[in-house]
PDB file of C-alpha atoms in Angstrom:
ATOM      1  CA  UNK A  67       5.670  31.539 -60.156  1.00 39.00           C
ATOM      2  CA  UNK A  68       6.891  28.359 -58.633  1.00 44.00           C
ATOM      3  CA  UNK A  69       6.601  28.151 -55.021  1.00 48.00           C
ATOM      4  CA  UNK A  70       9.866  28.354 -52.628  1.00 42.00           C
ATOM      5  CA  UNK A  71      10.522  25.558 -49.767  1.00 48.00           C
ATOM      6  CA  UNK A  72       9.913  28.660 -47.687  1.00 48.00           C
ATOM      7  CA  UNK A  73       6.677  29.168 -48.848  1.00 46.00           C
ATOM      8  CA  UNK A  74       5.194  25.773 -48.386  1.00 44.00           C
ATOM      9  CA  UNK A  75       3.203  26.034 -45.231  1.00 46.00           C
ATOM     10  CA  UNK A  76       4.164  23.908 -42.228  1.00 48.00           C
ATOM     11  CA  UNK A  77       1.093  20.806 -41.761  1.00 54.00           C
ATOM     12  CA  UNK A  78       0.245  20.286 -38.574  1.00 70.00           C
ATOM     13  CA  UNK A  79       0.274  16.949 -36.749  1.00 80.00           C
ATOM     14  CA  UNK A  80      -2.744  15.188 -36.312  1.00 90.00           C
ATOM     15  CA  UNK A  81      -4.181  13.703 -33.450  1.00 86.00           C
ATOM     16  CA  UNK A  82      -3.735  10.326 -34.236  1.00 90.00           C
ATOM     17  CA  UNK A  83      -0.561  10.559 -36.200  1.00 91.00           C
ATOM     18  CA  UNK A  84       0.471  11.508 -32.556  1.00 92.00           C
ATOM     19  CA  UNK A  85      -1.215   8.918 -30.553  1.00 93.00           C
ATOM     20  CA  UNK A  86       0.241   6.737 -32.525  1.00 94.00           C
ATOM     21  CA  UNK A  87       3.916   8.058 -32.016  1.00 93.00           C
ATOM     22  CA  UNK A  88       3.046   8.438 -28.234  1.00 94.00           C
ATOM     23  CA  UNK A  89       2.488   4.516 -28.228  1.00 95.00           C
ATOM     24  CA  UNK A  90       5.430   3.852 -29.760  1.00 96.00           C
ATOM     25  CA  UNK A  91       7.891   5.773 -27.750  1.00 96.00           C
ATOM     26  CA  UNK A  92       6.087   4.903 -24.426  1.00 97.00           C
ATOM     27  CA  UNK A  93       5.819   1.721 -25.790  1.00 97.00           C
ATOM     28  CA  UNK A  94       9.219   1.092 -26.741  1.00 97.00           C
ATOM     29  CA  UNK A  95      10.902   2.580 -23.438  1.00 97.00           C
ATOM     30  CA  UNK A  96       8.444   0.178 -21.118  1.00 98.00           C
ATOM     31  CA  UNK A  97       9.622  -2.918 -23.446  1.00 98.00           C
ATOM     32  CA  UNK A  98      13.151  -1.452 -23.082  1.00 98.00           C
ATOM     33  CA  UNK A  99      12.286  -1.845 -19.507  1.00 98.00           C
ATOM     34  CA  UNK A 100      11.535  -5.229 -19.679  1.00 98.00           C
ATOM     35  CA  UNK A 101      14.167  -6.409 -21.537  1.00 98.00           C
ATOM     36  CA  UNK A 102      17.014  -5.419 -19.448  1.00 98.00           C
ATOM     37  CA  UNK A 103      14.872  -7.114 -16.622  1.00 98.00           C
ATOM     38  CA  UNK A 104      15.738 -10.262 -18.404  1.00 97.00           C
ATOM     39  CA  UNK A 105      18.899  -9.678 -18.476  1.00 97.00           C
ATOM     40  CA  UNK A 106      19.303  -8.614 -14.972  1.00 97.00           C
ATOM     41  CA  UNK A 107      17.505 -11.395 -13.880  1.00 97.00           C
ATOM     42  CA  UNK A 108      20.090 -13.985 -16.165  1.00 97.00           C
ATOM     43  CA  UNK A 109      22.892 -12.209 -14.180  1.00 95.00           C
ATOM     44  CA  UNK A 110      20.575 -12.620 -10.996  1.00 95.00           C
ATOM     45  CA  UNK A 111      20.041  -8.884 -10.600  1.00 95.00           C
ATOM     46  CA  UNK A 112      23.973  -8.562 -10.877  1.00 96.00           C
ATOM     47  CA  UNK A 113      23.422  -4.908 -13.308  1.00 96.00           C
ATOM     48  CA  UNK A 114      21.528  -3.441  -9.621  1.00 96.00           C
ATOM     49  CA  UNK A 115      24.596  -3.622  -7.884  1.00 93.00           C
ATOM     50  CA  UNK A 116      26.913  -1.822 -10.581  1.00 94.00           C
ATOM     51  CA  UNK A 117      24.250   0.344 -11.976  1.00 96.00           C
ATOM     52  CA  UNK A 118      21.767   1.480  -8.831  1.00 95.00           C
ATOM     53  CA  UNK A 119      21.861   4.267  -7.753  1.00 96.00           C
ATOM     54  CA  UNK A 120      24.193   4.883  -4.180  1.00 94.00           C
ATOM     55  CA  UNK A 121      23.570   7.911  -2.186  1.00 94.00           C
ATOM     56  CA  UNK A 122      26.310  10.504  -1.706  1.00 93.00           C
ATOM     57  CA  UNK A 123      28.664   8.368  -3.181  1.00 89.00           C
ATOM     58  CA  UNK A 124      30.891  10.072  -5.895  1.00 88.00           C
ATOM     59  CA  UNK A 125      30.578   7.357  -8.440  1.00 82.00           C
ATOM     60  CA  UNK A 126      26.637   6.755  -7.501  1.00 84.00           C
ATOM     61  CA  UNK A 127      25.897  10.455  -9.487  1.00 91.00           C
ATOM     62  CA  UNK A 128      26.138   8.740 -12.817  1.00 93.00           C
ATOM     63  CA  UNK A 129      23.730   6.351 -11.139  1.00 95.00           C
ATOM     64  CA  UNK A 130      21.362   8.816 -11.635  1.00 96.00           C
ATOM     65  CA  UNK A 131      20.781   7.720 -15.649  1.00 96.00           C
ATOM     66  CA  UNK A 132      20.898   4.227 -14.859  1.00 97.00           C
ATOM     67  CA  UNK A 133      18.774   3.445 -12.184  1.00 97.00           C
ATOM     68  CA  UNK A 134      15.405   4.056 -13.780  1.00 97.00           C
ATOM     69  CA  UNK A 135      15.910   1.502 -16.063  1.00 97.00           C
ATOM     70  CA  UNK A 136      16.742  -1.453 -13.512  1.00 97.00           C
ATOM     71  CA  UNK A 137      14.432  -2.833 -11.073  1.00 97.00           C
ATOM     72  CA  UNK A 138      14.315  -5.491  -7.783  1.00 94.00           C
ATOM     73  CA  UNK A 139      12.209  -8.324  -9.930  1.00 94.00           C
ATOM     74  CA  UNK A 140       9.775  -8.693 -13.046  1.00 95.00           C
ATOM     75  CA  UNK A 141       6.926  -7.423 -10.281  1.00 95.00           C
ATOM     76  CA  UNK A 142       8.543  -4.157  -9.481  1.00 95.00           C
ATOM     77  CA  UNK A 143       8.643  -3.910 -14.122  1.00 97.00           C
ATOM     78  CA  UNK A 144       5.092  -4.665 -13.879  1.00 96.00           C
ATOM     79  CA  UNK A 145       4.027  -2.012 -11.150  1.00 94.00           C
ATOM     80  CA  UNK A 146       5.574   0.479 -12.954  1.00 96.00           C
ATOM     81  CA  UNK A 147       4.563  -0.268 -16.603  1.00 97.00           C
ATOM     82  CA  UNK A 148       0.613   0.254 -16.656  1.00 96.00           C
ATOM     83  CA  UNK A 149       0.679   3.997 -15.355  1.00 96.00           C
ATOM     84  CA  UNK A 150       4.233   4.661 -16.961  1.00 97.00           C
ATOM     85  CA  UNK A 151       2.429   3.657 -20.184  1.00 97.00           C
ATOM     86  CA  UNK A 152      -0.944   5.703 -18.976  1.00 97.00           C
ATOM     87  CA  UNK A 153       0.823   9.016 -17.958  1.00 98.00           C
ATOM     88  CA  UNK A 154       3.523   9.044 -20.757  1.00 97.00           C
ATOM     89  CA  UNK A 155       1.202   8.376 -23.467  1.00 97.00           C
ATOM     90  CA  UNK A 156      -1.070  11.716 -21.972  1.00 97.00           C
ATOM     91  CA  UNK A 157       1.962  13.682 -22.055  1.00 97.00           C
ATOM     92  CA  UNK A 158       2.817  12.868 -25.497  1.00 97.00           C
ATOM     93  CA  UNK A 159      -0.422  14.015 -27.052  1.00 95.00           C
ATOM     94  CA  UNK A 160       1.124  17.690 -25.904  1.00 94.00           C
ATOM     95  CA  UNK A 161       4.419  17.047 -27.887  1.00 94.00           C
ATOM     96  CA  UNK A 162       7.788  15.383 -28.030  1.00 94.00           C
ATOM     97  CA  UNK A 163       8.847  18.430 -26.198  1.00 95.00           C
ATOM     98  CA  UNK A 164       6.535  18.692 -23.470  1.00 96.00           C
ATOM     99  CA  UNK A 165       6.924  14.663 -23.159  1.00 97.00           C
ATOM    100  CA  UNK A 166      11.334  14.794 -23.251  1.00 97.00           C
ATOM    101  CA  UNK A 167      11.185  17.671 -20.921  1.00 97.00           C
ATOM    102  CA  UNK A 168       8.573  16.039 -18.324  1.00 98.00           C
ATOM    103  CA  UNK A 169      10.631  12.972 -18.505  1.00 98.00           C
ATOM    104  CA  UNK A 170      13.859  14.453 -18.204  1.00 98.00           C
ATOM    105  CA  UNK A 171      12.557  17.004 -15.446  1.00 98.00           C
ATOM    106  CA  UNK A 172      11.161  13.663 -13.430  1.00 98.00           C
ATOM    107  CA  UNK A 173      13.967  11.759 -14.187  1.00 98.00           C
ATOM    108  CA  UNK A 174      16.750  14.407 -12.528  1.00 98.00           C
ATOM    109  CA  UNK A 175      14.857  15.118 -10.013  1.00 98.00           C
ATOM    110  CA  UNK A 176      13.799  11.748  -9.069  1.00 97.00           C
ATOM    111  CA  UNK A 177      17.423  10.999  -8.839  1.00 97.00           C
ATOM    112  CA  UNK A 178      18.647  14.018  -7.213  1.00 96.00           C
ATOM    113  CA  UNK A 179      16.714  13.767  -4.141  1.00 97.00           C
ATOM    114  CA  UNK A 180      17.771   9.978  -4.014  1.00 96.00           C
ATOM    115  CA  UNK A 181      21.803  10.942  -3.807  1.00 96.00           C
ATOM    116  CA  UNK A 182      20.751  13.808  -1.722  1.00 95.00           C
ATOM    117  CA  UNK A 183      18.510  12.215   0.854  1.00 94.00           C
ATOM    118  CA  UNK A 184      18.409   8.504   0.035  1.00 90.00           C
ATOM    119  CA  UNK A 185      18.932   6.255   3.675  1.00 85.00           C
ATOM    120  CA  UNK A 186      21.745   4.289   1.678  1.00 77.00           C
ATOM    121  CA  UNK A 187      21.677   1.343  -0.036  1.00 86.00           C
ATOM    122  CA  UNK A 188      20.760   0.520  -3.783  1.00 93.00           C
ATOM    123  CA  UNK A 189      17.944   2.375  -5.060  1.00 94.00           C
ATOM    124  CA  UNK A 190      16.479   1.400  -8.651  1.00 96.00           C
ATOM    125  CA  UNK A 191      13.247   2.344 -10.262  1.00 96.00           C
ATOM    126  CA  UNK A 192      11.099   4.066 -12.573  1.00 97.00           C
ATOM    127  CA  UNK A 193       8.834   5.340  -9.770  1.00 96.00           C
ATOM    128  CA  UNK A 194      10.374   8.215  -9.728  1.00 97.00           C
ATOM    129  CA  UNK A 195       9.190   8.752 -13.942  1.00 98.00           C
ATOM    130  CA  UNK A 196       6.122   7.137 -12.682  1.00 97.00           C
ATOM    131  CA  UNK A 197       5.026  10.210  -9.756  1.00 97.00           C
ATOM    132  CA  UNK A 198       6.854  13.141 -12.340  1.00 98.00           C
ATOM    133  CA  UNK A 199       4.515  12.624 -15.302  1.00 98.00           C
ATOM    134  CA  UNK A 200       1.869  12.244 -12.744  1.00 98.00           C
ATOM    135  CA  UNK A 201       2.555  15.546 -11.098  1.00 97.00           C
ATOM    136  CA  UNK A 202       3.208  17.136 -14.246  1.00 98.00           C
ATOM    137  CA  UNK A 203      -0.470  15.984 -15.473  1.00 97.00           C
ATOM    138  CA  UNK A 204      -1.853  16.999 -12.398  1.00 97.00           C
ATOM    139  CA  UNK A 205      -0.572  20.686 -12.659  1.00 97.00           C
ATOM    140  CA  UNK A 206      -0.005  22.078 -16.108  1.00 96.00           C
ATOM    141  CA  UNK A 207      -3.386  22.687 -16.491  1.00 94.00           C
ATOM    142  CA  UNK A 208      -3.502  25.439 -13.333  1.00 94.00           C
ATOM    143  CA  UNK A 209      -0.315  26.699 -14.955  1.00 93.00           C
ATOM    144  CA  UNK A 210      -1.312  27.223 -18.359  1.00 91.00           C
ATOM    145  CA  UNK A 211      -5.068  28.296 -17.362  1.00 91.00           C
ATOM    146  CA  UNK A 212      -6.475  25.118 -19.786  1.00 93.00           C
ATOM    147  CA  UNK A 213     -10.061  24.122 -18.740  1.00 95.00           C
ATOM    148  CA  UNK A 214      -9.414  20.509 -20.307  1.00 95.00           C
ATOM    149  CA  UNK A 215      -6.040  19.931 -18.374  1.00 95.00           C
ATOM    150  CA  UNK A 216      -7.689  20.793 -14.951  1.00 95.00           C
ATOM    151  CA  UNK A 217     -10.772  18.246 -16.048  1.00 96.00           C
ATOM    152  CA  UNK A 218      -7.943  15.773 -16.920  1.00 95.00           C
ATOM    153  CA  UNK A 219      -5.722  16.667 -13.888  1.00 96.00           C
ATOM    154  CA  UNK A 220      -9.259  15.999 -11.796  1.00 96.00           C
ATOM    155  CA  UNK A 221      -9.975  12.500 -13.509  1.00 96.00           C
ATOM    156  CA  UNK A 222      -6.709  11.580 -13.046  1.00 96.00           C
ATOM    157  CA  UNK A 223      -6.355  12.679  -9.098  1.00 96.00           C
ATOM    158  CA  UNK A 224      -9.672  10.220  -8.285  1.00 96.00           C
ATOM    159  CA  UNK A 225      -8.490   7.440 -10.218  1.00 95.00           C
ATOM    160  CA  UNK A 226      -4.640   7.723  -9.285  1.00 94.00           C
ATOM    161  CA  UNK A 227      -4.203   9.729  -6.341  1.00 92.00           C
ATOM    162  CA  UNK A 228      -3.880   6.852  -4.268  1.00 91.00           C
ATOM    163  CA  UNK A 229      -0.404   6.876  -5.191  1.00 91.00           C
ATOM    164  CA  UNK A 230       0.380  10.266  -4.297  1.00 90.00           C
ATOM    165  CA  UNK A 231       0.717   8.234  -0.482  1.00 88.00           C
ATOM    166  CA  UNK A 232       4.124   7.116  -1.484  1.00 88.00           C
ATOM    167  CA  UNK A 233       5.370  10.417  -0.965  1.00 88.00           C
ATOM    168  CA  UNK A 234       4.904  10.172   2.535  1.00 85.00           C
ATOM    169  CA  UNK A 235       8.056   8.111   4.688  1.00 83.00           C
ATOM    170  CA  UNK A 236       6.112   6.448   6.887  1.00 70.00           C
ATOM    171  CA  UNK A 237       4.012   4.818   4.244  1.00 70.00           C
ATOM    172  CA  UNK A 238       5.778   4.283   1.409  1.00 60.00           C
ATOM    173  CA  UNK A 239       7.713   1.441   3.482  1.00 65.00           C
ATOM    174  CA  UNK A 240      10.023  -0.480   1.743  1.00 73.00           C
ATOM    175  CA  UNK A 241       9.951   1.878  -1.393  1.00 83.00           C
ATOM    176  CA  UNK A 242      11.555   4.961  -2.189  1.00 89.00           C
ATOM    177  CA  UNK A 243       9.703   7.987  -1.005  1.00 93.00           C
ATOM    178  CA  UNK A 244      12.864  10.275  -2.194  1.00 94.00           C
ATOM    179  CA  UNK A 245      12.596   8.866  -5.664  1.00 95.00           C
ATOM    180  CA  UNK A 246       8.525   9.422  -5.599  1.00 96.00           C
ATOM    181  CA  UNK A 247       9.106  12.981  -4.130  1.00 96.00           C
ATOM    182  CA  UNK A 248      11.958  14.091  -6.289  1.00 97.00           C
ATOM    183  CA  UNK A 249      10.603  12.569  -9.503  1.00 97.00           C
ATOM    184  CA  UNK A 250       7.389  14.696  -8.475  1.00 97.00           C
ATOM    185  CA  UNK A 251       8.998  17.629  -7.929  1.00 98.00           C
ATOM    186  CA  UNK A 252      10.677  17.176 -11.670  1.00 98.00           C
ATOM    187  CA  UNK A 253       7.176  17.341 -12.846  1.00 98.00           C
ATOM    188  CA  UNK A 254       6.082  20.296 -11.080  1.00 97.00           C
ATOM    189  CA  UNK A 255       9.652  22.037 -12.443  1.00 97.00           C
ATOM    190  CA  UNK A 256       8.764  20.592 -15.855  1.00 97.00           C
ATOM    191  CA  UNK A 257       5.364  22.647 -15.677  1.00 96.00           C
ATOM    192  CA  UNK A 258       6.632  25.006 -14.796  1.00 96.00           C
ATOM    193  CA  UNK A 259       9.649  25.664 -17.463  1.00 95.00           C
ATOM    194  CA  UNK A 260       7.262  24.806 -19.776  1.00 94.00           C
ATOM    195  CA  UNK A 261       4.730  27.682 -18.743  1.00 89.00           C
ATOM    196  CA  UNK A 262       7.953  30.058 -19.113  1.00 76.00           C
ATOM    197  CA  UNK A 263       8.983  28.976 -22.454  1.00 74.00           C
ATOM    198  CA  UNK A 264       5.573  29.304 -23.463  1.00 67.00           C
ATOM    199  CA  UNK A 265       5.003  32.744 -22.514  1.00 61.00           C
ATOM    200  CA  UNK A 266       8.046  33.982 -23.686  1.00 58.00           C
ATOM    201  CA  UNK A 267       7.523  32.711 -27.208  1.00 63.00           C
ATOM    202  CA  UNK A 268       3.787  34.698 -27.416  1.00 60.00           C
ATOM    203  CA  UNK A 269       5.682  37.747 -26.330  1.00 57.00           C
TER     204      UNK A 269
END
């Protein structure tokens, strides 16, 4: 009896073959990042003003998918790339899901509470992404009861949680504290969607 394309089981991914895919999609989106600082910087940083994000201006809420991408100077890339690459790559080993909803979760809210509460100006970014996946690492495992999250969420916290001061106004200075605390609250969300979706498929 010859066997259907139904009854060929489904092979799981491997470890690796999804390291590797984490790399190259965090990969590719932080080099993605970098190139269109190039560019911004051959139109001296002319892409900020069309494509940053505006508070409460009608027009700025399509900002909202831009102004992740752009940033003040090569610096503000470089700040952003190491733990963007760190905290991407850790949500990827749970999944293209998990990783597209974290992002997008961060991503909305990050720009969100910038429209909503931003003190005017041009706001670009990936902080935002940067403080969402962060969150999002730091809670999932209390969410989803996992004993290796909460050790990873712990590691994490003593070697990152420095950063976790940018939520607060009166530190964060210069930088967007809406961004950091809406992009963090996209995290939390994401954890939190994904805890529902989960239980609702074991049901």
């Amino acid at each position: 009896m010859l066997d259907t394309p139904g009854d060929v089981p489904a092979t799981r991914e491997t470890p690796a073959a999804r390291a590797k895919g984490g790399l190259l999609v965090v990969g590719s989106f932080v080099a993605l990042l970098f190139a269109i600082e190039l560019v911004n910087m051959v139109t001296l940083h002319a892409l900020n003003g069309v494509f940053g994000l505006r508070p409460r201006s009608a027009d700025g809420v399509l900002d909202i998918f831009t102004f992740p991408l752009l940033h003040a100077n090569l610096n503000h890339v470089l700040s952003n790339a190491l733990p963007l690459v760190i905290f991407g790559f850790l949500v990827f080993m749970s999944g293209l899901r998990v990783f597209l909803t974290a992002v997008a979760c961060s991503w909305l809210g990050s720009g969100a509470a910038v429209w909503l509460i931003g003190n005017g100006g041009v706001t670009v970014g990936a902080s935002g992404l940067v403080f969402g996946l962060f969150a999002f690492l730091l809670v999932r495992g209390f969410f989803n009861r996992n004993w290796w999250q909460i050790l990873l969420s712990v590691v994490l916290f003593m070697a990152y949680g420095s950063i976790l001061f940018g939520l607060i106004p009166s530190v964060a200075g210069y930088v967007s504290w809406q961004a950091h605390l809406g992009g963090a609250a996209g995290g939390v969300f994401a954890a939190v969607v994904l805890k529902a979706r989960g239980a609702a498929r074991r049901r």
